[in-house]
Protein backbone atom coordinates (compact mmCIF):
# COMPACT_ATOMS: atom_id res chain seq x y z
CA MET A 1 60.86 78.05 37.19
CA ARG A 2 60.65 76.75 33.61
CA ARG A 3 57.28 77.18 31.93
CA VAL A 4 55.99 73.89 30.47
CA ASP A 5 54.01 73.85 27.23
CA LYS A 6 51.33 71.25 28.03
CA LYS A 7 50.05 71.30 24.45
CA LYS A 8 53.40 70.42 22.87
CA GLY A 9 53.50 66.95 21.40
CA LEU A 10 56.06 64.55 22.80
CA LEU A 11 58.59 62.34 21.05
CA LEU A 12 58.82 58.93 22.74
CA VAL A 13 61.43 56.36 21.74
CA TYR A 14 61.32 52.67 22.69
CA THR A 15 64.58 50.98 21.73
CA GLY A 16 67.05 48.30 22.84
CA ASP A 17 67.57 44.60 22.26
CA GLY A 18 64.85 43.41 24.65
CA LYS A 19 61.28 42.45 23.84
CA GLY A 20 58.47 44.94 24.44
CA LYS A 21 59.11 47.97 22.22
CA THR A 22 56.15 47.47 19.89
CA THR A 23 54.05 46.12 22.75
CA ALA A 24 54.61 49.34 24.73
CA ALA A 25 53.72 51.49 21.73
CA LEU A 26 50.55 49.49 21.01
CA GLY A 27 49.51 49.80 24.66
CA LEU A 28 49.98 53.55 24.37
CA ALA A 29 47.81 53.49 21.22
CA LEU A 30 45.01 51.79 23.17
CA ARG A 31 45.29 54.30 26.00
CA ALA A 32 45.26 57.27 23.62
CA THR A 33 42.29 55.86 21.70
CA GLY A 34 40.42 55.40 24.98
CA ARG A 35 40.98 59.10 25.65
CA GLY A 36 39.50 60.08 22.29
CA LYS A 37 42.82 60.70 20.53
CA LYS A 38 43.14 59.99 16.80
CA VAL A 39 45.92 57.41 16.45
CA LEU A 40 47.87 56.25 13.40
CA ILE A 41 50.23 53.26 13.45
CA ILE A 42 52.69 52.68 10.61
CA GLN A 43 54.77 49.51 10.77
CA PHE A 44 57.92 49.82 8.64
CA ILE A 45 59.09 46.19 8.55
CA LYS A 46 55.93 44.08 8.94
CA SER A 47 54.29 43.03 5.70
CA PRO A 48 50.58 43.34 4.85
CA ASP A 49 50.89 39.82 3.42
CA ARG A 50 50.96 38.35 6.95
CA THR A 51 48.35 38.44 9.68
CA TYR A 52 49.19 40.18 12.96
CA GLY A 53 47.03 40.21 16.08
CA GLU A 54 47.40 43.96 16.52
CA LYS A 55 46.10 44.61 13.00
CA ILE A 56 43.05 42.43 13.65
CA MET A 57 42.26 44.22 16.91
CA PHE A 58 42.94 47.78 15.80
CA ASP A 59 40.79 47.24 12.70
CA LYS A 60 37.97 46.12 15.01
CA ILE A 61 38.20 49.25 17.17
CA GLY A 62 38.79 51.68 14.32
CA VAL A 63 42.45 52.57 14.80
CA GLU A 64 44.27 53.20 11.54
CA ILE A 65 47.18 50.76 11.17
CA HIS A 66 49.33 50.09 8.10
CA GLN A 67 51.98 47.44 7.53
CA THR A 68 54.23 48.96 4.87
CA GLY A 69 57.18 46.57 4.83
CA VAL A 70 58.02 43.31 3.12
CA GLY A 71 59.25 41.43 6.19
CA PHE A 72 62.68 40.84 7.66
CA THR A 73 65.68 41.96 5.62
CA TRP A 74 66.69 38.37 4.84
CA THR A 75 63.28 37.40 3.40
CA LYS A 76 63.27 39.58 0.25
CA THR A 77 65.73 41.23 -2.10
CA PRO A 78 67.34 44.53 -1.18
CA GLN A 79 65.46 46.21 -4.03
CA GLU A 80 62.10 44.96 -2.68
CA HIS A 81 62.96 46.39 0.75
CA ARG A 82 64.19 49.65 -0.70
CA GLU A 83 61.01 50.15 -2.72
CA ALA A 84 58.79 49.31 0.27
CA LEU A 85 60.71 51.74 2.49
CA ARG A 86 60.58 54.47 -0.15
CA LYS A 87 56.79 54.14 -0.39
CA ALA A 88 56.45 53.87 3.39
CA TRP A 89 58.39 57.08 3.93
CA LEU A 90 56.38 59.05 1.35
CA PHE A 91 53.16 57.77 2.97
CA THR A 92 54.45 58.61 6.47
CA LYS A 93 55.48 62.16 5.53
CA GLU A 94 52.05 62.79 4.03
CA LYS A 95 50.25 61.45 7.11
CA ILE A 96 52.37 63.37 9.63
CA THR A 97 52.21 66.68 7.79
CA SER A 98 48.43 66.34 7.31
CA GLY A 99 47.97 67.18 10.99
CA HIS A 100 44.99 64.80 11.21
CA TYR A 101 46.42 62.71 14.05
CA ASP A 102 47.09 63.22 17.74
CA VAL A 103 49.44 60.24 18.06
CA VAL A 104 51.57 58.68 15.31
CA ILE A 105 53.43 55.45 16.01
CA LEU A 106 56.36 54.70 13.71
CA ASP A 107 56.90 51.06 14.57
CA GLU A 108 60.30 49.60 13.72
CA LEU A 109 61.46 52.87 12.12
CA ASN A 110 64.70 52.57 14.10
CA ASN A 111 65.31 49.12 12.58
CA ALA A 112 64.72 50.48 9.08
CA LEU A 113 67.07 53.44 9.62
CA ALA A 114 69.77 51.08 10.91
CA ILE A 115 69.80 48.79 7.84
CA ASP A 116 73.36 48.42 6.61
CA LYS A 117 73.04 45.39 4.31
CA PHE A 118 72.10 47.69 1.40
CA PRO A 119 71.89 51.45 0.74
CA ILE A 120 68.98 53.04 2.61
CA ASP A 121 69.50 56.79 2.91
CA ASP A 122 68.33 57.57 -0.63
CA VAL A 123 64.91 55.96 0.01
CA LEU A 124 64.61 56.67 3.74
CA PRO A 125 66.73 59.82 4.15
CA PHE A 126 67.70 60.16 7.79
CA ASN A 127 68.03 63.95 7.80
CA GLU A 128 64.56 64.28 6.28
CA VAL A 129 63.11 61.80 8.78
CA LEU A 130 64.60 63.81 11.63
CA ASP A 131 63.32 67.07 10.14
CA VAL A 132 59.76 65.75 9.74
CA ILE A 133 59.75 64.41 13.31
CA GLN A 134 61.11 67.66 14.75
CA ASN A 135 58.81 69.89 12.69
CA ARG A 136 55.62 67.87 13.04
CA PRO A 137 52.36 69.62 13.96
CA ARG A 138 52.88 71.19 17.40
CA ALA A 139 50.48 69.04 19.43
CA MET A 140 51.24 65.70 17.71
CA HIS A 141 52.86 62.96 19.78
CA ILE A 142 55.19 60.64 17.91
CA VAL A 143 56.37 57.23 19.11
CA VAL A 144 59.37 55.61 17.41
CA THR A 145 60.20 51.98 18.10
CA GLY A 146 62.89 49.52 17.14
CA ARG A 147 66.40 48.46 17.97
CA SER A 148 69.42 50.65 17.31
CA ALA A 149 67.84 54.10 17.70
CA LYS A 150 70.16 56.70 16.26
CA GLN A 151 71.72 59.10 18.74
CA GLU A 152 70.16 62.11 16.98
CA ILE A 153 66.65 60.73 17.50
CA LYS A 154 67.37 59.93 21.15
CA ALA A 155 68.81 63.42 21.68
CA CYS A 156 65.64 65.20 20.54
CA ALA A 157 63.27 62.76 22.30
CA ASP A 158 61.29 63.66 25.39
CA LEU A 159 61.44 60.05 26.59
CA VAL A 160 63.80 57.23 25.70
CA THR A 161 63.18 53.78 27.13
CA GLU A 162 65.69 51.06 26.41
CA MET A 163 64.42 47.50 26.66
CA ASN A 164 67.20 45.21 27.89
CA PRO A 165 66.92 41.43 27.65
CA VAL A 166 67.39 39.60 30.93
CA LYS A 167 65.84 36.26 30.00
CA HIS A 168 63.99 35.15 26.85
CA TYR A 169 62.23 31.91 25.95
CA TYR A 170 63.77 32.05 22.45
CA ASN A 171 67.00 30.97 24.15
CA GLU A 172 65.20 27.84 25.34
CA GLY A 173 64.21 26.98 21.75
CA ILE A 174 60.63 28.27 22.03
CA PRO A 175 59.72 29.97 18.71
CA ALA A 176 57.51 33.05 18.22
CA VAL A 177 54.16 32.53 19.94
CA LYS A 178 50.84 33.47 18.29
CA GLY A 179 49.23 36.22 20.37
CA ILE A 180 52.56 37.17 21.97
CA GLU A 181 54.84 38.06 19.02
CA PHE A 182 52.29 38.30 16.22
C-alpha cells in the first residue's frame, strides 16, 4: 500500500470554458480561512482600479487579496499588460517562496500564461512558473484558475476540475451581474 504524505501541499487546478473557476477557488479560500489557514489570493488579470465583491469581503475578514492586472487583454496596450504581468510574477514568486502562507490562489494565471496576442514568456516565464509551483514550501497548497490550463500544469496537479458550459445567461443577452461576476 502506498504511503500518503498528509502534510504535503496540494496543487489544485480549476480550468475550462465554463463559469465557476474563480468562484470555486474563493469558496476554498473561505473554507481554509475558517480552519485557521493563512490564505493569499493573487488575481493576475483583474485590475485594482475596479471594485470586486470578493475584494470587499476578503478585506473585511482579513484575507490578503491582490489584483495585479490591468483588465482584459483588449482594454489596454500589450506593453501595459506585459508590465503588469512582470510585476505580478515577481510579487507572486516572493510571496510563495516566503513560506508565510498555507494556501495561495493564483487566480486567472492560466489565462495569463495562455496569452498569444503579444509576447508573454519573457515577463511571465512558463518554465519558471512551473518550477516555483513544483518547488513551493512542502505544506503549501496552491490553486491555479483560468481557462486554457497548460498540459504541464495539469500533469503535476493533484486535482484538475474542468468547468464545462452547458447553459449561460450571457447567451440570452444578460450582461455580467453585480454580486455574481464581480
